[in-house]
PDB file of N, CA and C in Angstrom:
ATOM      1  N   MET A  68     -31.358 -27.941  13.069  1.00 61.00           N
ATOM      2  CA  MET A  68     -29.905 -27.988  13.007  1.00 61.00           C
ATOM      3  C   MET A  68     -29.358 -26.855  12.131  1.00 61.00           C
ATOM      4  N   PHE A  69     -30.028 -26.618  10.963  1.00 64.00           N
ATOM      5  CA  PHE A  69     -29.557 -25.548  10.076  1.00 64.00           C
ATOM      6  C   PHE A  69     -29.673 -24.190  10.758  1.00 64.00           C
ATOM      7  N   GLU A  70     -30.764 -23.994  11.541  1.00 72.00           N
ATOM      8  CA  GLU A  70     -30.957 -22.708  12.208  1.00 72.00           C
ATOM      9  C   GLU A  70     -29.844 -22.422  13.200  1.00 72.00           C
ATOM     10  N   ARG A  71     -29.321 -23.478  13.797  1.00 78.00           N
ATOM     11  CA  ARG A  71     -28.301 -23.286  14.825  1.00 78.00           C
ATOM     12  C   ARG A  71     -26.945 -22.888  14.222  1.00 78.00           C
ATOM     13  N   PHE A  72     -26.549 -23.492  13.094  1.00 80.00           N
ATOM     14  CA  PHE A  72     -25.241 -23.215  12.506  1.00 80.00           C
ATOM     15  C   PHE A  72     -25.338 -22.451  11.193  1.00 80.00           C
ATOM     16  N   GLY A  73     -26.428 -22.622  10.469  1.00 83.00           N
ATOM     17  CA  GLY A  73     -26.549 -22.011   9.147  1.00 83.00           C
ATOM     18  C   GLY A  73     -26.698 -20.501   9.181  1.00 83.00           C
ATOM     19  N   THR A  74     -27.526 -19.996  10.080  1.00 85.00           N
ATOM     20  CA  THR A  74     -27.753 -18.546  10.140  1.00 85.00           C
ATOM     21  C   THR A  74     -26.480 -17.786  10.505  1.00 85.00           C
ATOM     22  N   PRO A  75     -25.757 -18.163  11.557  1.00 87.00           N
ATOM     23  CA  PRO A  75     -24.503 -17.449  11.836  1.00 87.00           C
ATOM     24  C   PRO A  75     -23.489 -17.557  10.694  1.00 87.00           C
ATOM     25  N   LEU A  76     -23.460 -18.711  10.033  1.00 89.00           N
ATOM     26  CA  LEU A  76     -22.536 -18.877   8.906  1.00 89.00           C
ATOM     27  C   LEU A  76     -22.896 -17.932   7.765  1.00 89.00           C
ATOM     28  N   LEU A  77     -24.171 -17.805   7.449  1.00 91.00           N
ATOM     29  CA  LEU A  77     -24.597 -16.880   6.385  1.00 91.00           C
ATOM     30  C   LEU A  77     -24.296 -15.436   6.757  1.00 91.00           C
ATOM     31  N   PHE A  78     -24.507 -15.063   8.033  1.00 92.00           N
ATOM     32  CA  PHE A  78     -24.172 -13.708   8.467  1.00 92.00           C
ATOM     33  C   PHE A  78     -22.669 -13.443   8.364  1.00 92.00           C
ATOM     34  N   PHE A  79     -21.852 -14.421   8.701  1.00 92.00           N
ATOM     35  CA  PHE A  79     -20.400 -14.261   8.598  1.00 92.00           C
ATOM     36  C   PHE A  79     -19.961 -14.110   7.146  1.00 92.00           C
ATOM     37  N   ILE A  80     -20.526 -14.907   6.255  1.00 93.00           N
ATOM     38  CA  ILE A  80     -20.195 -14.800   4.829  1.00 93.00           C
ATOM     39  C   ILE A  80     -20.620 -13.432   4.295  1.00 93.00           C
ATOM     40  N   ALA A  81     -21.803 -12.964   4.681  1.00 93.00           N
ATOM     41  CA  ALA A  81     -22.269 -11.638   4.244  1.00 93.00           C
ATOM     42  C   ALA A  81     -21.348 -10.543   4.771  1.00 93.00           C
ATOM     43  N   TRP A  82     -20.887 -10.689   6.017  1.00 92.00           N
ATOM     44  CA  TRP A  82     -19.979  -9.697   6.591  1.00 92.00           C
ATOM     45  C   TRP A  82     -18.642  -9.678   5.838  1.00 92.00           C
ATOM     46  N   LEU A  83     -18.123 -10.844   5.472  1.00 90.00           N
ATOM     47  CA  LEU A  83     -16.869 -10.905   4.716  1.00 90.00           C
ATOM     48  C   LEU A  83     -17.008 -10.231   3.350  1.00 90.00           C
ATOM     49  N   LEU A  84     -18.120 -10.476   2.660  1.00 85.00           N
ATOM     50  CA  LEU A  84     -18.338  -9.838   1.357  1.00 85.00           C
ATOM     51  C   LEU A  84     -18.463  -8.322   1.505  1.00 85.00           C
ATOM     52  N   LEU A  85     -19.152  -7.868   2.535  1.00 84.00           N
ATOM     53  CA  LEU A  85     -19.258  -6.431   2.786  1.00 84.00           C
ATOM     54  C   LEU A  85     -17.896  -5.824   3.080  1.00 84.00           C
ATOM     55  N   LEU A  86     -17.072  -6.528   3.823  1.00 83.00           N
ATOM     56  CA  LEU A  86     -15.725  -6.053   4.128  1.00 83.00           C
ATOM     57  C   LEU A  86     -14.882  -5.929   2.864  1.00 83.00           C
ATOM     58  N   LEU A  87     -14.968  -6.910   1.965  1.00 78.00           N
ATOM     59  CA  LEU A  87     -14.198  -6.857   0.722  1.00 78.00           C
ATOM     60  C   LEU A  87     -14.612  -5.666  -0.139  1.00 78.00           C
ATOM     61  N   VAL A  88     -15.892  -5.417  -0.242  1.00 75.00           N
ATOM     62  CA  VAL A  88     -16.356  -4.291  -1.054  1.00 75.00           C
ATOM     63  C   VAL A  88     -15.955  -2.965  -0.428  1.00 75.00           C
ATOM     64  N   THR A  89     -16.033  -2.880   0.890  1.00 77.00           N
ATOM     65  CA  THR A  89     -15.705  -1.633   1.575  1.00 77.00           C
ATOM     66  C   THR A  89     -14.224  -1.307   1.479  1.00 77.00           C
ATOM     67  N   LEU A  90     -13.368  -2.298   1.523  1.00 78.00           N
ATOM     68  CA  LEU A  90     -11.928  -2.054   1.476  1.00 78.00           C
ATOM     69  C   LEU A  90     -11.400  -2.050   0.044  1.00 78.00           C
ATOM     70  N   SER A  91     -12.155  -1.496  -0.873  1.00 73.00           N
ATOM     71  CA  SER A  91     -11.731  -1.458  -2.268  1.00 73.00           C
ATOM     72  C   SER A  91     -10.779  -0.290  -2.490  1.00 73.00           C
ATOM     73  N   VAL A  92     -10.539   0.044  -3.739  1.00 70.00           N
ATOM     74  CA  VAL A  92      -9.629   1.120  -4.140  1.00 70.00           C
ATOM     75  C   VAL A  92     -10.015   2.391  -3.405  1.00 70.00           C
ATOM     76  N   PRO A  93      -9.135   3.214  -2.917  1.00 70.00           N
ATOM     77  CA  PRO A  93      -7.677   3.172  -2.927  1.00 70.00           C
ATOM     78  C   PRO A  93      -7.066   2.488  -1.718  1.00 70.00           C
ATOM     79  N   ILE A  94      -7.869   1.879  -0.825  1.00 75.00           N
ATOM     80  CA  ILE A  94      -7.296   1.226   0.350  1.00 75.00           C
ATOM     81  C   ILE A  94      -6.554  -0.047  -0.069  1.00 75.00           C
ATOM     82  N   ILE A  95      -7.215  -0.932  -0.800  1.00 76.00           N
ATOM     83  CA  ILE A  95      -6.569  -2.119  -1.376  1.00 76.00           C
ATOM     84  C   ILE A  95      -6.663  -1.959  -2.889  1.00 76.00           C
ATOM     85  N   LYS A  96      -5.559  -1.683  -3.535  1.00 73.00           N
ATOM     86  CA  LYS A  96      -5.568  -1.280  -4.943  1.00 73.00           C
ATOM     87  C   LYS A  96      -5.995  -2.387  -5.915  1.00 73.00           C
ATOM     88  N   SER A  97      -5.890  -3.646  -5.507  1.00 76.00           N
ATOM     89  CA  SER A  97      -6.269  -4.726  -6.425  1.00 76.00           C
ATOM     90  C   SER A  97      -7.770  -5.013  -6.405  1.00 76.00           C
ATOM     91  N   LEU A  98      -8.513  -4.492  -5.434  1.00 77.00           N
ATOM     92  CA  LEU A  98      -9.966  -4.674  -5.361  1.00 77.00           C
ATOM     93  C   LEU A  98     -10.644  -3.422  -5.892  1.00 77.00           C
ATOM     94  N   ASN A  99     -11.269  -3.530  -7.048  1.00 80.00           N
ATOM     95  CA  ASN A  99     -11.944  -2.367  -7.593  1.00 80.00           C
ATOM     96  C   ASN A  99     -13.387  -2.700  -7.924  1.00 80.00           C
ATOM     97  N   VAL A 100     -14.211  -1.654  -7.946  1.00 80.00           N
ATOM     98  CA  VAL A 100     -15.613  -1.814  -8.288  1.00 80.00           C
ATOM     99  C   VAL A 100     -15.798  -1.668  -9.792  1.00 80.00           C
ATOM    100  N   PHE A 101     -14.994  -0.784 -10.389  1.00 83.00           N
ATOM    101  CA  PHE A 101     -15.130  -0.469 -11.809  1.00 83.00           C
ATOM    102  C   PHE A 101     -13.745  -0.176 -12.366  1.00 83.00           C
ATOM    103  N   HIS A 102     -13.440  -0.661 -13.563  1.00 87.00           N
ATOM    104  CA  HIS A 102     -12.111  -0.511 -14.160  1.00 87.00           C
ATOM    105  C   HIS A 102     -12.254  -0.006 -15.602  1.00 87.00           C
ATOM    106  N   ILE A 103     -11.469   0.994 -15.948  1.00 86.00           N
ATOM    107  CA  ILE A 103     -11.482   1.534 -17.312  1.00 86.00           C
ATOM    108  C   ILE A 103     -10.059   1.519 -17.864  1.00 86.00           C
ATOM    109  N   ASN A 104      -9.897   0.994 -19.066  1.00 87.00           N
ATOM    110  CA  ASN A 104      -8.638   1.081 -19.810  1.00 87.00           C
ATOM    111  C   ASN A 104      -8.846   2.019 -20.987  1.00 87.00           C
ATOM    112  N   ALA A 105      -7.956   2.961 -21.163  1.00 82.00           N
ATOM    113  CA  ALA A 105      -8.023   3.856 -22.315  1.00 82.00           C
ATOM    114  C   ALA A 105      -6.712   3.738 -23.086  1.00 82.00           C
ATOM    115  N   ASP A 106      -6.823   3.407 -24.349  1.00 85.00           N
ATOM    116  CA  ASP A 106      -5.661   3.282 -25.231  1.00 85.00           C
ATOM    117  C   ASP A 106      -6.037   3.956 -26.548  1.00 85.00           C
ATOM    118  N   VAL A 107      -5.566   5.167 -26.726  1.00 82.00           N
ATOM    119  CA  VAL A 107      -5.930   5.962 -27.899  1.00 82.00           C
ATOM    120  C   VAL A 107      -4.711   6.094 -28.796  1.00 82.00           C
ATOM    121  N   SER A 108      -4.889   5.755 -30.071  1.00 83.00           N
ATOM    122  CA  SER A 108      -3.805   5.886 -31.053  1.00 83.00           C
ATOM    123  C   SER A 108      -4.337   6.579 -32.290  1.00 83.00           C
ATOM    124  N   VAL A 109      -3.574   7.547 -32.778  1.00 83.00           N
ATOM    125  CA  VAL A 109      -3.923   8.264 -34.001  1.00 83.00           C
ATOM    126  C   VAL A 109      -2.664   8.307 -34.851  1.00 83.00           C
ATOM    127  N   GLY A 110      -2.808   8.015 -36.097  1.00 78.00           N
ATOM    128  CA  GLY A 110      -1.632   8.051 -36.949  1.00 78.00           C
ATOM    129  C   GLY A 110      -1.959   8.343 -38.393  1.00 78.00           C
ATOM    130  N   VAL A 111      -1.109   9.126 -39.021  1.00 75.00           N
ATOM    131  CA  VAL A 111      -1.133   9.342 -40.457  1.00 75.00           C
ATOM    132  C   VAL A 111       0.234   8.972 -40.971  1.00 75.00           C
ATOM    133  N   SER A 112       0.438   8.981 -42.233  1.00 68.00           N
ATOM    134  CA  SER A 112       1.610   8.409 -42.896  1.00 68.00           C
ATOM    135  C   SER A 112       2.916   8.465 -42.099  1.00 68.00           C
ATOM    136  N   PHE A 113       3.341   9.615 -41.616  1.00 73.00           N
ATOM    137  CA  PHE A 113       4.645   9.688 -40.957  1.00 73.00           C
ATOM    138  C   PHE A 113       4.574  10.195 -39.520  1.00 73.00           C
ATOM    139  N   VAL A 114       3.404  10.596 -39.040  1.00 77.00           N
ATOM    140  CA  VAL A 114       3.259  11.101 -37.679  1.00 77.00           C
ATOM    141  C   VAL A 114       2.216  10.257 -36.947  1.00 77.00           C
ATOM    142  N   SER A 115       2.551   9.852 -35.736  1.00 82.00           N
ATOM    143  CA  SER A 115       1.582   9.097 -34.940  1.00 82.00           C
ATOM    144  C   SER A 115       1.609   9.602 -33.501  1.00 82.00           C
ATOM    145  N   ALA A 116       0.486   9.419 -32.818  1.00 84.00           N
ATOM    146  CA  ALA A 116       0.371   9.820 -31.417  1.00 84.00           C
ATOM    147  C   ALA A 116      -0.424   8.750 -30.686  1.00 84.00           C
ATOM    148  N   SER A 117      -0.083   8.535 -29.415  1.00 85.00           N
ATOM    149  CA  SER A 117      -0.817   7.550 -28.626  1.00 85.00           C
ATOM    150  C   SER A 117      -0.813   7.961 -27.158  1.00 85.00           C
ATOM    151  N   ALA A 118      -1.838   7.500 -26.440  1.00 83.00           N
ATOM    152  CA  ALA A 118      -1.952   7.737 -25.002  1.00 83.00           C
ATOM    153  C   ALA A 118      -2.556   6.496 -24.370  1.00 83.00           C
ATOM    154  N   LYS A 119      -2.028   6.106 -23.203  1.00 85.00           N
ATOM    155  CA  LYS A 119      -2.514   4.925 -22.488  1.00 85.00           C
ATOM    156  C   LYS A 119      -2.676   5.274 -21.015  1.00 85.00           C
ATOM    157  N   VAL A 120      -3.820   4.867 -20.445  1.00 84.00           N
ATOM    158  CA  VAL A 120      -4.068   5.069 -19.017  1.00 84.00           C
ATOM    159  C   VAL A 120      -5.117   4.047 -18.555  1.00 84.00           C
ATOM    160  N   ALA A 121      -5.067   3.672 -17.293  1.00 88.00           N
ATOM    161  CA  ALA A 121      -6.066   2.791 -16.681  1.00 88.00           C
ATOM    162  C   ALA A 121      -6.568   3.472 -15.408  1.00 88.00           C
ATOM    163  N   ILE A 122      -7.869   3.372 -15.155  1.00 86.00           N
ATOM    164  CA  ILE A 122      -8.473   3.989 -13.981  1.00 86.00           C
ATOM    165  C   ILE A 122      -9.260   2.916 -13.231  1.00 86.00           C
ATOM    166  N   ASN A 123      -9.001   2.794 -11.932  1.00 86.00           N
ATOM    167  CA  ASN A 123      -9.713   1.854 -11.064  1.00 86.00           C
ATOM    168  C   ASN A 123     -10.554   2.649 -10.075  1.00 86.00           C
ATOM    169  N   TYR A 124     -11.859   2.375 -10.039  1.00 84.00           N
ATOM    170  CA  TYR A 124     -12.763   3.057  -9.122  1.00 84.00           C
ATOM    171  C   TYR A 124     -13.126   2.130  -7.976  1.00 84.00           C
ATOM    172  N   GLY A 125     -13.201   2.696  -6.773  1.00 81.00           N
ATOM    173  CA  GLY A 125     -13.611   1.954  -5.594  1.00 81.00           C
ATOM    174  C   GLY A 125     -14.657   2.736  -4.816  1.00 81.00           C
ATOM    175  N   ILE A 126     -14.960   2.292  -3.619  1.00 79.00           N
ATOM    176  CA  ILE A 126     -15.959   2.954  -2.788  1.00 79.00           C
ATOM    177  C   ILE A 126     -15.436   4.289  -2.270  1.00 79.00           C
ATOM    178  N   PHE A 127     -14.184   4.336  -1.821  1.00 80.00           N
ATOM    179  CA  PHE A 127     -13.641   5.530  -1.187  1.00 80.00           C
ATOM    180  C   PHE A 127     -12.741   6.366  -2.095  1.00 80.00           C
ATOM    181  N   GLY A 128     -12.722   6.123  -3.391  1.00 81.00           N
ATOM    182  CA  GLY A 128     -11.904   6.926  -4.285  1.00 81.00           C
ATOM    183  C   GLY A 128     -11.549   6.176  -5.550  1.00 81.00           C
ATOM    184  N   TYR A 129     -10.587   6.711  -6.278  1.00 83.00           N
ATOM    185  CA  TYR A 129     -10.137   6.083  -7.511  1.00 83.00           C
ATOM    186  C   TYR A 129      -8.634   6.243  -7.649  1.00 83.00           C
ATOM    187  N   CYS A 130      -8.029   5.368  -8.450  1.00 86.00           N
ATOM    188  CA  CYS A 130      -6.596   5.432  -8.734  1.00 86.00           C
ATOM    189  C   CYS A 130      -6.391   5.393 -10.238  1.00 86.00           C
ATOM    190  N   THR A 131      -5.448   6.189 -10.724  1.00 86.00           N
ATOM    191  CA  THR A 131      -5.094   6.169 -12.134  1.00 86.00           C
ATOM    192  C   THR A 131      -3.700   5.578 -12.276  1.00 86.00           C
ATOM    193  N   SER A 132      -3.483   4.870 -13.371  1.00 87.00           N
ATOM    194  CA  SER A 132      -2.150   4.349 -13.641  1.00 87.00           C
ATOM    195  C   SER A 132      -1.303   5.480 -14.222  1.00 87.00           C
ATOM    196  N   ALA A 133      -0.061   5.173 -14.487  1.00 87.00           N
ATOM    197  CA  ALA A 133       0.800   6.172 -15.112  1.00 87.00           C
ATOM    198  C   ALA A 133       0.268   6.481 -16.513  1.00 87.00           C
ATOM    199  N   LEU A 134       0.180   7.751 -16.841  1.00 83.00           N
ATOM    200  CA  LEU A 134      -0.306   8.184 -18.142  1.00 83.00           C
ATOM    201  C   LEU A 134       0.889   8.345 -19.064  1.00 83.00           C
ATOM    202  N   ASN A 135       0.917   7.588 -20.149  1.00 82.00           N
ATOM    203  CA  ASN A 135       2.010   7.634 -21.121  1.00 82.00           C
ATOM    204  C   ASN A 135       1.487   8.263 -22.403  1.00 82.00           C
ATOM    205  N   ILE A 136       2.076   9.382 -22.785  1.00 84.00           N
ATOM    206  CA  ILE A 136       1.684  10.071 -24.014  1.00 84.00           C
ATOM    207  C   ILE A 136       2.899  10.133 -24.927  1.00 84.00           C
ATOM    208  N   GLN A 137       2.712   9.696 -26.172  1.00 84.00           N
ATOM    209  CA  GLN A 137       3.786   9.771 -27.165  1.00 84.00           C
ATOM    210  C   GLN A 137       3.234  10.410 -28.429  1.00 84.00           C
ATOM    211  N   ALA A 138       3.959  11.376 -28.929  1.00 83.00           N
ATOM    212  CA  ALA A 138       3.596  12.028 -30.185  1.00 83.00           C
ATOM    213  C   ALA A 138       4.881  12.195 -30.986  1.00 83.00           C
ATOM    214  N   GLY A 139       5.044  11.351 -31.990  1.00 78.00           N
ATOM    215  CA  GLY A 139       6.268  11.382 -32.790  1.00 78.00           C
ATOM    216  C   GLY A 139       7.467  11.110 -31.900  1.00 78.00           C
ATOM    217  N   PRO A 140       8.485  11.968 -31.944  1.00 82.00           N
ATOM    218  CA  PRO A 140       9.673  11.744 -31.116  1.00 82.00           C
ATOM    219  C   PRO A 140       9.493  12.205 -29.669  1.00 82.00           C
ATOM    220  N   PHE A 141       8.389  12.866 -29.361  1.00 84.00           N
ATOM    221  CA  PHE A 141       8.174  13.408 -28.018  1.00 84.00           C
ATOM    222  C   PHE A 141       7.388  12.420 -27.161  1.00 84.00           C
ATOM    223  N   SER A 142       7.720  12.392 -25.876  1.00 85.00           N
ATOM    224  CA  SER A 142       7.011  11.501 -24.964  1.00 85.00           C
ATOM    225  C   SER A 142       6.917  12.164 -23.604  1.00 85.00           C
ATOM    226  N   GLN A 143       5.797  11.914 -22.915  1.00 85.00           N
ATOM    227  CA  GLN A 143       5.598  12.472 -21.580  1.00 85.00           C
ATOM    228  C   GLN A 143       4.931  11.405 -20.717  1.00 85.00           C
ATOM    229  N   ASN A 144       5.448  11.238 -19.510  1.00 85.00           N
ATOM    230  CA  ASN A 144       4.894  10.276 -18.561  1.00 85.00           C
ATOM    231  C   ASN A 144       4.421  11.016 -17.320  1.00 85.00           C
ATOM    232  N   THR A 145       3.211  10.708 -16.879  1.00 84.00           N
ATOM    233  CA  THR A 145       2.658  11.262 -15.652  1.00 84.00           C
ATOM    234  C   THR A 145       2.578  10.123 -14.641  1.00 84.00           C
ATOM    235  N   PRO A 146       3.026  10.325 -13.407  1.00 87.00           N
ATOM    236  CA  PRO A 146       3.034   9.218 -12.445  1.00 87.00           C
ATOM    237  C   PRO A 146       1.622   8.786 -12.040  1.00 87.00           C
ATOM    238  N   ALA A 147       1.517   7.556 -11.558  1.00 87.00           N
ATOM    239  CA  ALA A 147       0.242   7.032 -11.053  1.00 87.00           C
ATOM    240  C   ALA A 147      -0.110   7.761  -9.759  1.00 87.00           C
ATOM    241  N   GLU A 148      -1.402   7.964  -9.540  1.00 87.00           N
ATOM    242  CA  GLU A 148      -1.833   8.622  -8.306  1.00 87.00           C
ATOM    243  C   GLU A 148      -3.247   8.183  -7.948  1.00 87.00           C
ATOM    244  N   CYS A 149      -3.586   8.366  -6.682  1.00 86.00           N
ATOM    245  CA  CYS A 149      -4.916   8.023  -6.173  1.00 86.00           C
ATOM    246  C   CYS A 149      -5.580   9.271  -5.601  1.00 86.00           C
ATOM    247  N   SER A 150      -6.901   9.280  -5.636  1.00 83.00           N
ATOM    248  CA  SER A 150      -7.633  10.380  -5.029  1.00 83.00           C
ATOM    249  C   SER A 150      -7.564  10.234  -3.506  1.00 83.00           C
ATOM    250  N   PRO A 151      -7.844  11.310  -2.780  1.00 83.00           N
ATOM    251  CA  PRO A 151      -7.866  11.178  -1.314  1.00 83.00           C
ATOM    252  C   PRO A 151      -8.951  10.188  -0.876  1.00 83.00           C
ATOM    253  N   LYS A 152      -8.711   9.494   0.231  1.00 81.00           N
ATOM    254  CA  LYS A 152      -9.670   8.507   0.742  1.00 81.00           C
ATOM    255  C   LYS A 152     -10.801   9.236   1.459  1.00 81.00           C
ATOM    256  N   LYS A 153     -12.001   9.164   0.909  1.00 79.00           N
ATOM    257  CA  LYS A 153     -13.176   9.732   1.551  1.00 79.00           C
ATOM    258  C   LYS A 153     -14.415   9.098   0.941  1.00 79.00           C
ATOM    259  N   LEU A 154     -15.510   9.182   1.648  1.00 74.00           N
ATOM    260  CA  LEU A 154     -16.757   8.614   1.169  1.00 74.00           C
ATOM    261  C   LEU A 154     -17.391   9.581   0.187  1.00 74.00           C
ATOM    262  N   GLY A 155     -17.600   9.131  -1.026  1.00 70.00           N
ATOM    263  CA  GLY A 155     -18.113   9.997  -2.074  1.00 70.00           C
ATOM    264  C   GLY A 155     -16.975  10.830  -2.647  1.00 70.00           C
ATOM    265  N   TYR A 156     -16.955  11.015  -3.928  1.00 70.00           N
ATOM    266  CA  TYR A 156     -15.878  11.761  -4.551  1.00 70.00           C
ATOM    267  C   TYR A 156     -16.360  12.334  -5.871  1.00 70.00           C
ATOM    268  N   THR A 157     -15.633  13.323  -6.346  1.00 74.00           N
ATOM    269  CA  THR A 157     -15.877  13.868  -7.677  1.00 74.00           C
ATOM    270  C   THR A 157     -14.705  13.470  -8.551  1.00 74.00           C
ATOM    271  N   ILE A 158     -14.985  13.252  -9.789  1.00 72.00           N
ATOM    272  CA  ILE A 158     -13.946  12.843 -10.725  1.00 72.00           C
ATOM    273  C   ILE A 158     -13.194  14.081 -11.186  1.00 72.00           C
ATOM    274  N   ASP A 159     -11.883  13.988 -11.189  1.00 72.00           N
ATOM    275  CA  ASP A 159     -11.023  15.089 -11.605  1.00 72.00           C
ATOM    276  C   ASP A 159     -11.389  15.537 -13.016  1.00 72.00           C
ATOM    277  N   PRO A 160     -11.439  16.847 -13.301  1.00 80.00           N
ATOM    278  CA  PRO A 160     -11.789  17.331 -14.646  1.00 80.00           C
ATOM    279  C   PRO A 160     -10.874  16.797 -15.744  1.00 80.00           C
ATOM    280  N   THR A 161      -9.612  16.557 -15.430  1.00 73.00           N
ATOM    281  CA  THR A 161      -8.692  16.004 -16.421  1.00 73.00           C
ATOM    282  C   THR A 161      -9.128  14.595 -16.827  1.00 73.00           C
ATOM    283  N   VAL A 162      -9.559  13.800 -15.847  1.00 69.00           N
ATOM    284  CA  VAL A 162     -10.023  12.443 -16.130  1.00 69.00           C
ATOM    285  C   VAL A 162     -11.308  12.497 -16.936  1.00 69.00           C
ATOM    286  N   GLN A 163     -12.198  13.433 -16.621  1.00 75.00           N
ATOM    287  CA  GLN A 163     -13.439  13.578 -17.378  1.00 75.00           C
ATOM    288  C   GLN A 163     -13.169  13.911 -18.834  1.00 75.00           C
ATOM    289  N   LYS A 164     -12.220  14.801 -19.090  1.00 75.00           N
ATOM    290  CA  LYS A 164     -11.877  15.151 -20.467  1.00 75.00           C
ATOM    291  C   LYS A 164     -11.270  13.945 -21.192  1.00 75.00           C
ATOM    292  N   LEU A 165     -10.435  13.182 -20.478  1.00 67.00           N
ATOM    293  CA  LEU A 165      -9.824  11.998 -21.091  1.00 67.00           C
ATOM    294  C   LEU A 165     -10.889  10.967 -21.458  1.00 67.00           C
ATOM    295  N   LEU A 166     -11.849  10.738 -20.557  1.00 68.00           N
ATOM    296  CA  LEU A 166     -12.906   9.777 -20.838  1.00 68.00           C
ATOM    297  C   LEU A 166     -13.829  10.256 -21.957  1.00 68.00           C
ATOM    298  N   ALA A 167     -14.029  11.555 -22.059  1.00 72.00           N
ATOM    299  CA  ALA A 167     -14.868  12.084 -23.148  1.00 72.00           C
ATOM    300  C   ALA A 167     -14.173  11.911 -24.491  1.00 72.00           C
ATOM    301  N   ALA A 168     -12.836  11.904 -24.511  1.00 62.00           N
ATOM    302  CA  ALA A 168     -12.092  11.743 -25.759  1.00 62.00           C
ATOM    303  C   ALA A 168     -12.144  10.310 -26.256  1.00 62.00           C
ATOM    304  N   VAL A 169     -12.341   9.352 -25.357  1.00 57.00           N
ATOM    305  CA  VAL A 169     -12.357   7.938 -25.722  1.00 57.00           C
ATOM    306  C   VAL A 169     -13.706   7.596 -26.172  1.00 57.00           C
TER     307      VAL A 169
END
């Protein structure tokens, strides 16, 4: 009895899990394989600086959140963006430098 219904059911469940992993970031932004949060703050008595960004990695690319940089009275915001959808990717040099700083 298990052979008749159990095997197709297990294959269907395996197919669903494979589909979820394959349709990860940047196709479905809430499904990621790997997630990094970077929150860097530096401050001395009267001057402080901070930067915040989140990076989500998937099978076909990665997406970065908006990068917020504040240094004293100055502030700069970079919009969120995703890498092009393709199999295999290289990490942008800017992201590599940011991760090396953390």
